[in-house]
Amino acid sequence: MEVTGFDLQVYFPRPPSCHSLLVGNGSVYLIRIAYEYQLFIPYFFLTTMAMTPEEMNQEVLECARYGEEDDLRALLNAGANVNFTDAGGSTAMHKAAANGEEACLKVLHSFGATYSKNGTGNTPAHWAAQNAKAGALKFIIENYEVDMLDKNDLGRSVLTEAFQSKCTDCIELCLSHESASEERLINPD
C-alpha cells in the first residue's frame, strides 16, 4: 500500500497502545505503534482498512480523555459525531472536563458540542469540579449555560463536588457564578 500526500505527526501520549491518526483520501486510518523492547526502536502497523464511523466516534471519546486535540480535530473534520456517548451516556466533553483537557474542550466547543447530563445525571461541570480541574470548569462556565446547583442522581450539585474536591479555585468559580446566588443557596427551589 502506497501512502502519499499525508502530513503525519506521531507522538506517544497513551501507552500501551500508542497511536496516531492518518487522514486523507476521505478516510481516517489508525496507526498503531509498537516498540522493539530490546532495541527501543519504534515500528509501525498501519491498519489496512479505514476506521468505521463507530470506531471514529469511540476514538473521539479517547482523544478528548487523553488530550489529543489534533487527532480529535481530525476525527471531527472527517465526520465523527461530536456528541457521541459511551454506554454510560458520557460525551467527549465529560471526558475532557474530567481530565482538565482545556484544549480539547475548545475543539469540541468549536464543533458544536452540547452540554448535557450523562446516565447518572453528571454534567461535564460536575466532573471538572469533582476532579479539581478549575481551568476546564472555567471554560465550561464561560461557554455554556451551567447551573451550579443542578444535582446529579446522587443529589450532588457542581458546587457540592467543588467543595468535596477541596479545590479553592473550583469553589470560587462556583460561588461567583450567577446560578449560585445567595438567594438560590438559601432557597434552591
PDB file of C-alpha atoms in Angstrom:
ATOM      1  CA  MET A   1       0.000   0.000   0.000  1.00  0.00           C
ATOM      2  CA  GLU A   2       1.437   3.331  -1.022  1.00  0.00           C
ATOM      3  CA  VAL A   3       0.656   6.289   1.206  1.00  0.00           C
ATOM      4  CA  THR A   4       1.458   9.728  -0.164  1.00  0.00           C
ATOM      5  CA  GLY A   5       0.446  13.293   0.470  1.00  0.00           C
ATOM      6  CA  PHE A   6      -0.044  12.997   4.218  1.00  0.00           C
ATOM      7  CA  ASP A   7       1.276  15.259   6.925  1.00  0.00           C
ATOM      8  CA  LEU A   8       1.922  12.715   9.646  1.00  0.00           C
ATOM      9  CA  GLN A   9       2.666  13.676  13.223  1.00  0.00           C
ATOM     10  CA  VAL A  10       3.484  10.801  15.526  1.00  0.00           C
ATOM     11  CA  TYR A  11       3.616  11.136  19.286  1.00  0.00           C
ATOM     12  CA  PHE A  12       3.139   8.702  22.129  1.00  0.00           C
ATOM     13  CA  PRO A  13       0.513  10.090  24.511  1.00  0.00           C
ATOM     14  CA  ARG A  14      -1.288   6.965  25.652  1.00  0.00           C
ATOM     15  CA  PRO A  15       0.559   3.750  26.321  1.00  0.00           C
ATOM     16  CA  PRO A  16       0.408   0.816  25.891  1.00  0.00           C
ATOM     17  CA  SER A  17      -1.411   1.159  22.565  1.00  0.00           C
ATOM     18  CA  CYS A  18       0.398   4.207  21.197  1.00  0.00           C
ATOM     19  CA  HIS A  19      -1.140   5.517  18.042  1.00  0.00           C
ATOM     20  CA  SER A  20      -1.633   8.329  15.629  1.00  0.00           C
ATOM     21  CA  LEU A  21      -4.255   9.101  13.041  1.00  0.00           C
ATOM     22  CA  LEU A  22      -3.658   9.459   9.350  1.00  0.00           C
ATOM     23  CA  VAL A  23      -6.334  11.388   7.463  1.00  0.00           C
ATOM     24  CA  GLY A  24      -6.584  11.539   3.725  1.00  0.00           C
ATOM     25  CA  ASN A  25      -8.488  10.467   0.645  1.00  0.00           C
ATOM     26  CA  GLY A  26     -11.740  10.815   2.598  1.00  0.00           C
ATOM     27  CA  SER A  27     -10.775   8.185   5.169  1.00  0.00           C
ATOM     28  CA  VAL A  28      -9.240   8.048   8.618  1.00  0.00           C
ATOM     29  CA  TYR A  29      -6.622   5.396   9.340  1.00  0.00           C
ATOM     30  CA  LEU A  30      -5.409   4.431  12.772  1.00  0.00           C
ATOM     31  CA  ILE A  31      -1.676   3.788  13.043  1.00  0.00           C
ATOM     32  CA  ARG A  32      -0.637   1.621  15.939  1.00  0.00           C
ATOM     33  CA  ILE A  33       2.929   1.980  17.124  1.00  0.00           C
ATOM     34  CA  ALA A  34       4.777  -0.731  18.988  1.00  0.00           C
ATOM     35  CA  TYR A  35       8.323  -0.941  20.262  1.00  0.00           C
ATOM     36  CA  GLU A  36      11.027  -3.492  19.848  1.00  0.00           C
ATOM     37  CA  TYR A  37      11.715  -3.588  23.577  1.00  0.00           C
ATOM     38  CA  GLN A  38      15.327  -4.705  23.307  1.00  0.00           C
ATOM     39  CA  LEU A  39      16.309  -2.001  20.825  1.00  0.00           C
ATOM     40  CA  PHE A  40      13.694   0.634  21.705  1.00  0.00           C
ATOM     41  CA  ILE A  41      13.056   1.197  18.017  1.00  0.00           C
ATOM     42  CA  PRO A  42       9.508   2.091  17.031  1.00  0.00           C
ATOM     43  CA  TYR A  43       7.948   0.193  14.185  1.00  0.00           C
ATOM     44  CA  PHE A  44       4.593   0.925  12.647  1.00  0.00           C
ATOM     45  CA  PHE A  45       1.466  -1.024  11.855  1.00  0.00           C
ATOM     46  CA  LEU A  46      -0.992   0.706   9.567  1.00  0.00           C
ATOM     47  CA  THR A  47      -4.461  -0.767   9.608  1.00  0.00           C
ATOM     48  CA  THR A  48      -5.377  -1.939   6.156  1.00  0.00           C
ATOM     49  CA  MET A  49      -8.910  -0.609   6.400  1.00  0.00           C
ATOM     50  CA  ALA A  50     -10.247   2.814   7.182  1.00  0.00           C
ATOM     51  CA  MET A  51     -11.881   3.331  10.559  1.00  0.00           C
ATOM     52  CA  THR A  52     -15.624   2.786  10.656  1.00  0.00           C
ATOM     53  CA  PRO A  53     -17.866   5.634  11.845  1.00  0.00           C
ATOM     54  CA  GLU A  54     -18.376   3.755  15.145  1.00  0.00           C
ATOM     55  CA  GLU A  55     -14.593   3.409  15.626  1.00  0.00           C
ATOM     56  CA  MET A  56     -14.135   7.082  14.839  1.00  0.00           C
ATOM     57  CA  ASN A  57     -16.795   8.036  17.389  1.00  0.00           C
ATOM     58  CA  GLN A  58     -15.198   5.843  20.065  1.00  0.00           C
ATOM     59  CA  GLU A  59     -11.827   7.394  19.285  1.00  0.00           C
ATOM     60  CA  VAL A  60     -13.316  10.888  19.769  1.00  0.00           C
ATOM     61  CA  LEU A  61     -14.014   9.923  23.389  1.00  0.00           C
ATOM     62  CA  GLU A  62     -10.476   8.633  23.886  1.00  0.00           C
ATOM     63  CA  CYS A  63      -8.824  11.636  22.243  1.00  0.00           C
ATOM     64  CA  ALA A  64     -10.808  14.009  24.451  1.00  0.00           C
ATOM     65  CA  ARG A  65      -9.961  11.958  27.533  1.00  0.00           C
ATOM     66  CA  TYR A  66      -6.229  11.916  26.837  1.00  0.00           C
ATOM     67  CA  GLY A  67      -5.840  15.449  25.491  1.00  0.00           C
ATOM     68  CA  GLU A  68      -5.090  14.516  21.896  1.00  0.00           C
ATOM     69  CA  GLU A  69      -6.506  17.683  20.390  1.00  0.00           C
ATOM     70  CA  ASP A  70      -5.014  17.328  16.893  1.00  0.00           C
ATOM     71  CA  ASP A  71      -6.405  13.809  16.470  1.00  0.00           C
ATOM     72  CA  LEU A  72      -9.714  14.966  17.932  1.00  0.00           C
ATOM     73  CA  ARG A  73      -9.922  17.786  15.385  1.00  0.00           C
ATOM     74  CA  ALA A  74      -9.002  15.396  12.554  1.00  0.00           C
ATOM     75  CA  LEU A  75     -11.716  12.932  13.555  1.00  0.00           C
ATOM     76  CA  LEU A  76     -14.344  15.659  13.824  1.00  0.00           C
ATOM     77  CA  ASN A  77     -13.290  17.129  10.475  1.00  0.00           C
ATOM     78  CA  ALA A  78     -13.652  13.638   8.990  1.00  0.00           C
ATOM     79  CA  GLY A  79     -17.258  13.443  10.198  1.00  0.00           C
ATOM     80  CA  ALA A  80     -17.144  11.835  13.643  1.00  0.00           C
ATOM     81  CA  ASN A  81     -20.027  12.694  15.973  1.00  0.00           C
ATOM     82  CA  VAL A  82     -19.016  15.442  18.433  1.00  0.00           C
ATOM     83  CA  ASN A  83     -21.877  14.425  20.763  1.00  0.00           C
ATOM     84  CA  PHE A  84     -21.324  10.666  20.674  1.00  0.00           C
ATOM     85  CA  THR A  85     -21.973   8.974  24.027  1.00  0.00           C
ATOM     86  CA  ASP A  86     -20.472   5.893  25.621  1.00  0.00           C
ATOM     87  CA  ALA A  87     -22.564   3.173  27.302  1.00  0.00           C
ATOM     88  CA  GLY A  88     -22.936   5.389  30.394  1.00  0.00           C
ATOM     89  CA  GLY A  89     -24.121   8.402  28.417  1.00  0.00           C
ATOM     90  CA  SER A  90     -20.862  10.341  28.820  1.00  0.00           C
ATOM     91  CA  THR A  91     -19.678  12.515  25.947  1.00  0.00           C
ATOM     92  CA  ALA A  92     -16.239  13.673  24.891  1.00  0.00           C
ATOM     93  CA  MET A  93     -16.969  16.848  26.889  1.00  0.00           C
ATOM     94  CA  HIS A  94     -17.338  14.755  30.044  1.00  0.00           C
ATOM     95  CA  LYS A  95     -14.025  13.004  29.379  1.00  0.00           C
ATOM     96  CA  ALA A  96     -12.120  16.208  28.590  1.00  0.00           C
ATOM     97  CA  ALA A  97     -13.591  18.029  31.591  1.00  0.00           C
ATOM     98  CA  ALA A  98     -12.754  15.201  33.987  1.00  0.00           C
ATOM     99  CA  ASN A  99      -9.100  15.304  32.959  1.00  0.00           C
ATOM    100  CA  GLY A 100      -8.802  19.072  32.603  1.00  0.00           C
ATOM    101  CA  GLU A 101      -8.156  18.920  28.861  1.00  0.00           C
ATOM    102  CA  GLU A 102      -8.996  22.543  28.077  1.00  0.00           C
ATOM    103  CA  ALA A 103      -7.628  22.445  24.532  1.00  0.00           C
ATOM    104  CA  CYS A 104      -9.926  19.523  23.736  1.00  0.00           C
ATOM    105  CA  LEU A 105     -12.870  21.348  25.291  1.00  0.00           C
ATOM    106  CA  LYS A 106     -12.142  24.249  22.936  1.00  0.00           C
ATOM    107  CA  VAL A 107     -12.060  21.918  19.927  1.00  0.00           C
ATOM    108  CA  LEU A 108     -15.306  20.262  20.989  1.00  0.00           C
ATOM    109  CA  HIS A 109     -16.967  23.650  21.501  1.00  0.00           C
ATOM    110  CA  SER A 110     -15.847  24.825  18.069  1.00  0.00           C
ATOM    111  CA  PHE A 111     -17.524  21.753  16.559  1.00  0.00           C
ATOM    112  CA  GLY A 112     -20.790  22.438  18.393  1.00  0.00           C
ATOM    113  CA  ALA A 113     -20.568  20.007  21.317  1.00  0.00           C
ATOM    114  CA  THR A 114     -23.613  20.226  23.543  1.00  0.00           C
ATOM    115  CA  TYR A 115     -23.553  20.443  27.321  1.00  0.00           C
ATOM    116  CA  SER A 116     -25.560  17.534  28.681  1.00  0.00           C
ATOM    117  CA  LYS A 117     -26.016  15.106  31.539  1.00  0.00           C
ATOM    118  CA  ASN A 118     -24.756  11.543  31.350  1.00  0.00           C
ATOM    119  CA  GLY A 119     -26.637   8.452  32.540  1.00  0.00           C
ATOM    120  CA  THR A 120     -26.078   9.295  36.206  1.00  0.00           C
ATOM    121  CA  GLY A 121     -27.037  12.943  35.865  1.00  0.00           C
ATOM    122  CA  ASN A 122     -23.491  14.305  35.882  1.00  0.00           C
ATOM    123  CA  THR A 123     -22.602  17.187  33.602  1.00  0.00           C
ATOM    124  CA  PRO A 124     -19.094  17.999  32.378  1.00  0.00           C
ATOM    125  CA  ALA A 125     -19.046  20.707  35.080  1.00  0.00           C
ATOM    126  CA  HIS A 126     -19.721  18.059  37.744  1.00  0.00           C
ATOM    127  CA  TRP A 127     -16.715  16.061  36.566  1.00  0.00           C
ATOM    128  CA  ALA A 128     -14.423  19.086  36.276  1.00  0.00           C
ATOM    129  CA  ALA A 129     -15.324  20.205  39.813  1.00  0.00           C
ATOM    130  CA  GLN A 130     -15.082  16.679  41.211  1.00  0.00           C
ATOM    131  CA  ASN A 131     -11.573  16.267  39.792  1.00  0.00           C
ATOM    132  CA  ALA A 132     -10.403  19.765  40.775  1.00  0.00           C
ATOM    133  CA  LYS A 133      -9.946  20.885  37.148  1.00  0.00           C
ATOM    134  CA  ALA A 134     -10.523  24.621  37.609  1.00  0.00           C
ATOM    135  CA  GLY A 135      -9.350  25.571  34.109  1.00  0.00           C
ATOM    136  CA  ALA A 136     -11.804  23.168  32.499  1.00  0.00           C
ATOM    137  CA  LEU A 137     -14.588  24.318  34.807  1.00  0.00           C
ATOM    138  CA  LYS A 138     -13.865  27.948  33.941  1.00  0.00           C
ATOM    139  CA  PHE A 139     -14.007  27.195  30.206  1.00  0.00           C
ATOM    140  CA  ILE A 140     -17.322  25.385  30.602  1.00  0.00           C
ATOM    141  CA  ILE A 141     -18.812  28.214  32.670  1.00  0.00           C
ATOM    142  CA  GLU A 142     -17.715  30.823  30.126  1.00  0.00           C
ATOM    143  CA  ASN A 143     -19.050  28.928  27.107  1.00  0.00           C
ATOM    144  CA  TYR A 144     -22.147  27.024  28.234  1.00  0.00           C
ATOM    145  CA  GLU A 145     -25.243  27.624  30.294  1.00  0.00           C
ATOM    146  CA  VAL A 146     -24.387  25.988  33.620  1.00  0.00           C
ATOM    147  CA  ASP A 147     -26.375  25.675  36.819  1.00  0.00           C
ATOM    148  CA  MET A 148     -24.052  25.231  39.802  1.00  0.00           C
ATOM    149  CA  LEU A 149     -26.922  23.884  41.916  1.00  0.00           C
ATOM    150  CA  ASP A 150     -28.140  21.332  39.357  1.00  0.00           C
ATOM    151  CA  LYS A 151     -27.988  17.923  41.052  1.00  0.00           C
ATOM    152  CA  ASN A 152     -26.927  14.563  39.683  1.00  0.00           C
ATOM    153  CA  ASP A 153     -28.706  11.284  40.512  1.00  0.00           C
ATOM    154  CA  LEU A 154     -26.913  11.157  43.878  1.00  0.00           C
ATOM    155  CA  GLY A 155     -28.250  14.606  44.800  1.00  0.00           C
ATOM    156  CA  ARG A 156     -24.853  16.281  44.419  1.00  0.00           C
ATOM    157  CA  SER A 157     -24.506  19.658  42.706  1.00  0.00           C
ATOM    158  CA  VAL A 158     -21.500  21.055  40.888  1.00  0.00           C
ATOM    159  CA  LEU A 159     -20.928  23.244  43.946  1.00  0.00           C
ATOM    160  CA  THR A 160     -21.039  20.203  46.241  1.00  0.00           C
ATOM    161  CA  GLU A 161     -18.468  18.449  44.041  1.00  0.00           C
ATOM    162  CA  ALA A 162     -16.224  21.511  44.175  1.00  0.00           C
ATOM    163  CA  PHE A 163     -16.362  21.579  47.980  1.00  0.00           C
ATOM    164  CA  GLN A 164     -15.716  17.835  48.112  1.00  0.00           C
ATOM    165  CA  SER A 165     -12.619  18.191  45.913  1.00  0.00           C
ATOM    166  CA  LYS A 166     -11.264  20.940  48.207  1.00  0.00           C
ATOM    167  CA  CYS A 167     -10.211  22.906  45.145  1.00  0.00           C
ATOM    168  CA  THR A 168     -10.449  26.543  46.195  1.00  0.00           C
ATOM    169  CA  ASP A 169     -10.379  27.747  42.585  1.00  0.00           C
ATOM    170  CA  CYS A 170     -13.316  25.475  41.706  1.00  0.00           C
ATOM    171  CA  ILE A 171     -15.233  26.573  44.800  1.00  0.00           C
ATOM    172  CA  GLU A 172     -14.631  30.230  43.938  1.00  0.00           C
ATOM    173  CA  LEU A 173     -15.771  29.702  40.343  1.00  0.00           C
ATOM    174  CA  CYS A 174     -18.956  28.019  41.545  1.00  0.00           C
ATOM    175  CA  LEU A 175     -19.800  30.547  44.246  1.00  0.00           C
ATOM    176  CA  SER A 176     -19.165  33.520  41.967  1.00  0.00           C
ATOM    177  CA  HIS A 177     -21.446  32.125  39.259  1.00  0.00           C
ATOM    178  CA  GLU A 178     -24.863  33.762  38.932  1.00  0.00           C
ATOM    179  CA  SER A 179     -26.636  30.409  39.349  1.00  0.00           C
ATOM    180  CA  ALA A 180     -25.234  30.130  42.892  1.00  0.00           C
ATOM    181  CA  SER A 181     -26.681  33.375  44.188  1.00  0.00           C
ATOM    182  CA  GLU A 182     -27.232  33.739  47.924  1.00  0.00           C
ATOM    183  CA  GLU A 183     -30.981  33.614  47.359  1.00  0.00           C
ATOM    184  CA  ARG A 184     -30.758  30.325  45.451  1.00  0.00           C
ATOM    185  CA  LEU A 185     -28.359  28.858  48.020  1.00  0.00           C
ATOM    186  CA  ILE A 186     -30.849  29.599  50.810  1.00  0.00           C
ATOM    187  CA  ASN A 187     -33.939  28.656  48.769  1.00  0.00           C
ATOM    188  CA  PRO A 188     -32.838  26.317  45.962  1.00  0.00           C
ATOM    189  CA  ASP A 189     -36.390  25.606  44.734  1.00  0.00           C
TER     190      ASP A 189
END
